[in-house]
Amino acid sequence: MPRNNENVIWFVGAGPGDPELITVKGRNLLDKADVLIYAGSLVNPVLVASSSAAEKVDSWGMHLDDMVTLMADRMRQGKAVVRLHSGDPALYGSIVEQIAELKKHGITVKIVPGVSSVFAAAAALTTEYTPRGVSETLIITRPAGKTLEKDYIAELSQYPATMAFFLGSEHFSDITAKLACPKDTPAAVIFHASWPDQKIILGTVADIAGKAKDAGITRSSLLIVGKAVSGIASGYQRSHLYS
């Protein structure tokens, strides 16, 4: 693992929850880290505990400047620093602002991708998002909320695509109300995809929000909308790969 003389900090995708779904490269970096800065409860504590890092810091609630200062300081002390993000850091990981600030310190960031929860959700549903004749497109988006003034759910849902909604556990009713697709379109909510307490709620655009509410799901879940949710019952066509 590169040390300070290369001015490198590694950003690693932890995967969706199951500690075995981290990449081999990510696992190796955790094993060699001196300092591990992890994204709070979004990262499985089993994975955090498995790291041999002498210093482990929960970044939940930390100000950006404080986190960057900590990373830069530890790197300059000759320590191997790993920043552990949930899922894949490229999706709603808020990494660009960290990278920009670290660059001001003359520090380079290298990224190890991770398995996103959106793909763990497909695995949980035993389906694929792009079955031939059903959906050729996957749209990943989020609803408006405290940190987003406007979304484009109504516009995006006019396309014959599978849609995956992040950061929307408290807004399922608002999301489904905006959807332009038919109300009988299959939908699913997956709570804690790949975690031991994973829950799958199946329904349609018309009733999935109510079902999720009745199940007590208010956080850490994805909403998947589209015919692909139905898996083998979706009316797919056989791929040319198997013709």
CSV table of C-alpha atoms in Angstrom, one decimal:
chain,number,residue,atom,x,y,z
A,1,MET,CA,0.0,0.0,0.0
A,2,PRO,CA,1.4,3.5,-0.9
A,3,ARG,CA,2.7,5.5,2.0
A,4,ASN,CA,3.0,9.2,2.5
A,5,ASN,CA,5.9,9.7,0.2
A,6,GLU,CA,3.4,9.3,-2.6
A,7,ASN,CA,0.9,11.7,-1.0
A,8,VAL,CA,-2.0,9.2,-1.6
A,9,ILE,CA,-5.1,8.6,0.4
A,10,TRP,CA,-7.3,5.7,-0.6
A,11,PHE,CA,-11.1,6.0,-0.8
A,12,VAL,CA,-12.6,2.5,-0.7
A,13,GLY,CA,-16.1,1.3,-1.4
A,14,ALA,CA,-17.2,-1.0,1.5
A,15,GLY,CA,-20.0,-2.6,-0.5
A,16,PRO,CA,-23.7,-2.7,0.4
A,17,GLY,CA,-23.5,-4.3,3.8
A,18,ASP,CA,-22.4,-7.9,3.7
A,19,PRO,CA,-18.8,-7.6,4.8
A,20,GLU,CA,-17.8,-10.3,2.2
A,21,LEU,CA,-18.9,-8.0,-0.6
A,22,ILE,CA,-15.9,-5.7,-0.4
A,23,THR,CA,-13.5,-6.2,-3.3
A,24,VAL,CA,-10.2,-8.1,-2.8
A,25,LYS,CA,-8.3,-4.8,-3.3
A,26,GLY,CA,-10.4,-3.0,-0.8
A,27,ARG,CA,-9.9,-5.9,1.7
A,28,ASN,CA,-6.2,-5.7,1.3
A,29,LEU,CA,-6.2,-1.9,1.9
A,30,LEU,CA,-8.2,-2.4,5.1
A,31,ASP,CA,-5.7,-5.0,6.3
A,32,LYS,CA,-2.8,-2.5,5.7
A,33,ALA,CA,-4.4,0.7,7.0
A,34,ASP,CA,-3.0,2.5,10.0
A,35,VAL,CA,-6.0,4.9,10.1
A,36,LEU,CA,-9.6,4.0,9.0
A,37,ILE,CA,-12.1,6.8,8.6
A,38,TYR,CA,-15.5,5.1,8.0
A,39,ALA,CA,-19.0,6.4,7.1
A,40,GLY,CA,-20.8,5.7,10.3
A,41,SER,CA,-23.6,3.1,10.5
A,42,LEU,CA,-23.8,2.9,6.7
A,43,VAL,CA,-20.8,0.6,6.9
A,44,ASN,CA,-21.2,-2.8,8.6
A,45,PRO,CA,-19.5,-2.7,12.0
A,46,VAL,CA,-18.2,-6.2,11.3
A,47,LEU,CA,-16.2,-4.9,8.4
A,48,VAL,CA,-14.8,-2.0,10.5
A,49,ALA,CA,-13.9,-4.4,13.3
A,50,SER,CA,-12.1,-6.7,10.8
A,51,SER,CA,-9.6,-3.9,9.9
A,52,SER,CA,-6.3,-4.0,11.6
A,53,ALA,CA,-6.1,-0.1,11.7
A,54,ALA,CA,-4.8,1.2,15.0
A,55,GLU,CA,-7.0,4.3,14.7
A,56,LYS,CA,-10.7,4.0,13.6
A,57,VAL,CA,-12.7,7.2,13.3
A,58,ASP,CA,-16.5,7.4,12.7
A,59,SER,CA,-17.0,10.3,10.3
A,60,TRP,CA,-20.7,10.6,11.0
A,61,GLY,CA,-21.5,14.3,11.9
A,62,MET,CA,-17.9,15.4,11.3
A,63,HIS,CA,-17.4,18.7,9.5
A,64,LEU,CA,-15.7,18.4,6.1
A,65,ASP,CA,-12.8,20.6,7.1
A,66,ASP,CA,-12.2,18.5,10.3
A,67,MET,CA,-12.3,15.3,8.4
A,68,VAL,CA,-9.9,16.6,5.7
A,69,THR,CA,-7.5,18.0,8.3
A,70,LEU,CA,-7.5,14.6,10.1
A,71,MET,CA,-6.7,12.7,7.0
A,72,ALA,CA,-4.0,15.1,5.9
A,73,ASP,CA,-2.4,15.2,9.3
A,74,ARG,CA,-2.3,11.4,9.7
A,75,MET,CA,-0.9,10.9,6.2
A,76,ARG,CA,1.9,13.4,7.0
A,77,GLN,CA,2.7,11.4,10.1
A,78,GLY,CA,3.6,8.5,7.8
A,79,LYS,CA,0.4,6.6,8.3
A,80,ALA,CA,-1.6,4.7,5.7
A,81,VAL,CA,-5.0,6.3,5.6
A,82,VAL,CA,-8.2,4.7,4.2
A,83,ARG,CA,-11.5,6.5,3.8
A,84,LEU,CA,-14.2,3.8,3.8
A,85,HIS,CA,-17.5,4.7,2.1
A,86,SER,CA,-20.6,2.6,1.9
A,87,GLY,CA,-21.6,0.9,-1.3
A,88,ASP,CA,-19.7,2.5,-4.2
A,89,PRO,CA,-18.4,6.0,-3.5
A,90,ALA,CA,-19.4,7.2,-7.0
A,91,LEU,CA,-23.1,7.1,-6.1
A,92,TYR,CA,-24.2,9.7,-3.6
A,93,GLY,CA,-20.8,9.4,-1.8
A,94,SER,CA,-20.2,13.2,-1.6
A,95,ILE,CA,-16.5,12.5,-2.4
A,96,VAL,CA,-15.8,15.3,-4.9
A,97,GLU,CA,-15.7,17.9,-2.1
A,98,GLN,CA,-13.3,15.8,0.0
A,99,ILE,CA,-11.1,15.2,-3.0
A,100,ALA,CA,-11.0,18.9,-3.8
A,101,GLU,CA,-10.0,19.9,-0.3
A,102,LEU,CA,-7.4,17.2,-0.1
A,103,LYS,CA,-6.0,18.4,-3.4
A,104,LYS,CA,-5.4,21.8,-1.7
A,105,HIS,CA,-3.1,20.0,0.7
A,106,GLY,CA,-1.2,18.4,-2.2
A,107,ILE,CA,-2.8,15.0,-1.5
A,108,THR,CA,-3.8,12.6,-4.3
A,109,VAL,CA,-6.9,10.4,-3.9
A,110,LYS,CA,-7.2,7.0,-5.4
A,111,ILE,CA,-10.5,5.2,-5.5
A,112,VAL,CA,-11.3,1.5,-5.1
A,113,PRO,CA,-14.9,0.9,-6.4
A,114,GLY,CA,-17.4,-1.1,-4.4
A,115,VAL,CA,-20.6,-3.1,-4.9
A,116,SER,CA,-23.5,-0.6,-4.8
A,117,SER,CA,-26.6,-1.3,-2.9
A,118,VAL,CA,-28.5,-0.9,-6.1
A,119,PHE,CA,-27.0,-4.1,-7.3
A,120,ALA,CA,-27.4,-5.9,-4.0
A,121,ALA,CA,-31.1,-5.0,-4.3
A,122,ALA,CA,-31.2,-6.7,-7.7
A,123,ALA,CA,-29.6,-9.8,-6.2
A,124,ALA,CA,-32.1,-9.8,-3.4
A,125,LEU,CA,-34.9,-9.6,-5.9
A,126,THR,CA,-33.3,-12.4,-8.0
A,127,THR,CA,-33.6,-10.3,-11.1
A,128,GLU,CA,-31.7,-8.1,-13.5
A,129,TYR,CA,-32.6,-4.5,-14.3
A,130,THR,CA,-32.2,-4.8,-18.1
A,131,PRO,CA,-33.9,-8.0,-19.4
A,132,ARG,CA,-34.4,-8.0,-23.1
A,133,GLY,CA,-37.8,-6.8,-24.2
A,134,VAL,CA,-38.6,-5.4,-20.8
A,135,SER,CA,-36.1,-2.6,-20.0
A,136,GLU,CA,-32.9,-1.4,-21.8
A,137,THR,CA,-32.2,1.4,-19.3
A,138,LEU,CA,-31.6,1.8,-15.6
A,139,ILE,CA,-32.2,5.2,-14.1
A,140,ILE,CA,-30.6,6.0,-10.8
A,141,THR,CA,-31.9,9.1,-9.1
A,142,ARG,CA,-33.2,10.6,-5.8
A,143,PRO,CA,-36.2,12.7,-4.6
A,144,ALA,CA,-36.1,16.3,-3.6
A,145,GLY,CA,-35.6,16.9,0.1
A,146,LYS,CA,-33.5,18.8,2.6
A,147,THR,CA,-30.4,18.8,0.4
A,148,LEU,CA,-32.1,18.8,-3.1
A,149,GLU,CA,-34.5,21.5,-4.1
A,150,LYS,CA,-36.0,20.0,-7.2
A,151,ASP,CA,-36.0,16.5,-8.7
A,152,TYR,CA,-37.0,15.2,-12.2
A,153,ILE,CA,-38.9,12.1,-11.2
A,154,ALA,CA,-42.0,12.9,-13.3
A,155,GLU,CA,-39.9,13.6,-16.4
A,156,LEU,CA,-37.6,10.6,-16.0
A,157,SER,CA,-40.5,8.1,-15.3
A,158,GLN,CA,-41.9,8.7,-18.8
A,159,TYR,CA,-39.2,6.4,-20.2
A,160,PRO,CA,-39.7,2.6,-20.3
A,161,ALA,CA,-36.8,2.1,-17.9
A,162,THR,CA,-36.1,0.5,-14.5
A,163,MET,CA,-35.8,3.2,-11.9
A,164,ALA,CA,-33.8,3.0,-8.6
A,165,PHE,CA,-34.4,5.6,-6.0
A,166,PHE,CA,-31.7,6.4,-3.4
A,167,LEU,CA,-32.2,8.6,-0.3
A,168,GLY,CA,-35.9,8.3,-0.5
A,169,SER,CA,-37.0,6.2,2.5
A,170,GLU,CA,-39.0,9.0,4.0
A,171,HIS,CA,-40.4,10.2,0.7
A,172,PHE,CA,-41.9,7.0,-0.9
A,173,SER,CA,-45.4,8.6,-1.1
A,174,ASP,CA,-44.0,11.7,-2.7
A,175,ILE,CA,-42.0,9.7,-5.2
A,176,THR,CA,-44.8,7.4,-6.3
A,177,ALA,CA,-47.2,10.4,-6.6
A,178,LYS,CA,-44.9,11.9,-9.2
A,179,LEU,CA,-44.3,8.8,-11.3
A,180,ALA,CA,-45.8,9.0,-14.8
A,181,CYS,CA,-45.8,5.2,-15.3
A,182,PRO,CA,-49.0,3.2,-14.8
A,183,LYS,CA,-50.0,2.6,-11.2
A,184,ASP,CA,-49.9,-1.1,-11.7
A,185,THR,CA,-46.2,-1.0,-12.5
A,186,PRO,CA,-44.3,-3.4,-10.3
A,187,ALA,CA,-42.3,-1.9,-7.4
A,188,ALA,CA,-40.2,-3.1,-4.6
A,189,VAL,CA,-38.6,-1.6,-1.4
A,190,ILE,CA,-35.4,-3.3,-0.2
A,191,PHE,CA,-34.3,-2.5,3.3
A,192,HIS,CA,-30.6,-3.1,4.2
A,193,ALA,CA,-29.8,-5.0,1.0
A,194,SER,CA,-27.4,-7.8,1.8
A,195,TRP,CA,-27.4,-7.2,5.5
A,196,PRO,CA,-28.6,-9.9,7.9
A,197,ASP,CA,-31.8,-8.0,8.6
A,198,GLN,CA,-32.6,-7.4,4.9
A,199,LYS,CA,-36.3,-7.0,4.1
A,200,ILE,CA,-38.1,-7.1,0.8
A,201,ILE,CA,-41.5,-5.5,0.2
A,202,LEU,CA,-43.2,-6.1,-3.1
A,203,GLY,CA,-46.1,-4.2,-4.6
A,204,THR,CA,-47.0,-1.7,-7.3
A,205,VAL,CA,-46.6,2.0,-7.8
A,206,ALA,CA,-50.1,2.3,-6.3
A,207,ASP,CA,-49.4,0.6,-3.0
A,208,ILE,CA,-45.7,0.2,-2.4
A,209,ALA,CA,-45.4,3.3,-0.2
A,210,GLY,CA,-48.2,2.2,2.1
A,211,LYS,CA,-46.8,-1.3,2.3
A,212,ALA,CA,-43.3,0.1,3.2
A,213,LYS,CA,-44.9,2.3,5.9
A,214,ASP,CA,-46.9,-0.6,7.3
A,215,ALA,CA,-43.6,-2.6,7.5
A,216,GLY,CA,-42.0,0.3,9.5
A,217,ILE,CA,-39.4,1.0,6.9
A,218,THR,CA,-38.2,4.6,7.2
A,219,ARG,CA,-34.5,4.5,6.4
A,220,SER,CA,-31.7,2.6,4.7
A,221,SER,CA,-33.8,1.3,1.8
A,222,LEU,CA,-34.1,1.5,-2.0
A,223,LEU,CA,-37.2,1.8,-4.1
A,224,ILE,CA,-37.0,0.0,-7.4
A,225,VAL,CA,-39.8,0.6,-10.0
A,226,GLY,CA,-40.3,-1.2,-13.3
A,227,LYS,CA,-41.4,-4.4,-14.9
A,228,ALA,CA,-37.9,-5.9,-14.2
A,229,VAL,CA,-38.9,-6.1,-10.6
A,230,SER,CA,-41.0,-9.1,-11.5
A,231,GLY,CA,-38.0,-11.1,-12.6
A,232,ILE,CA,-38.8,-14.2,-14.6
A,233,ALA,CA,-42.5,-13.1,-14.7
A,234,SER,CA,-41.7,-9.8,-16.5
A,235,GLY,CA,-42.2,-11.1,-20.0
A,236,TYR,CA,-38.6,-10.9,-21.1
A,237,GLN,CA,-37.3,-12.1,-24.4
A,238,ARG,CA,-34.5,-14.6,-24.7
A,239,SER,CA,-31.1,-12.9,-25.2
A,240,HIS,CA,-29.3,-13.4,-28.4
A,241,LEU,CA,-26.4,-14.6,-26.2
A,242,TYR,CA,-28.4,-17.9,-25.8
A,243,SER,CA,-30.0,-18.2,-29.2
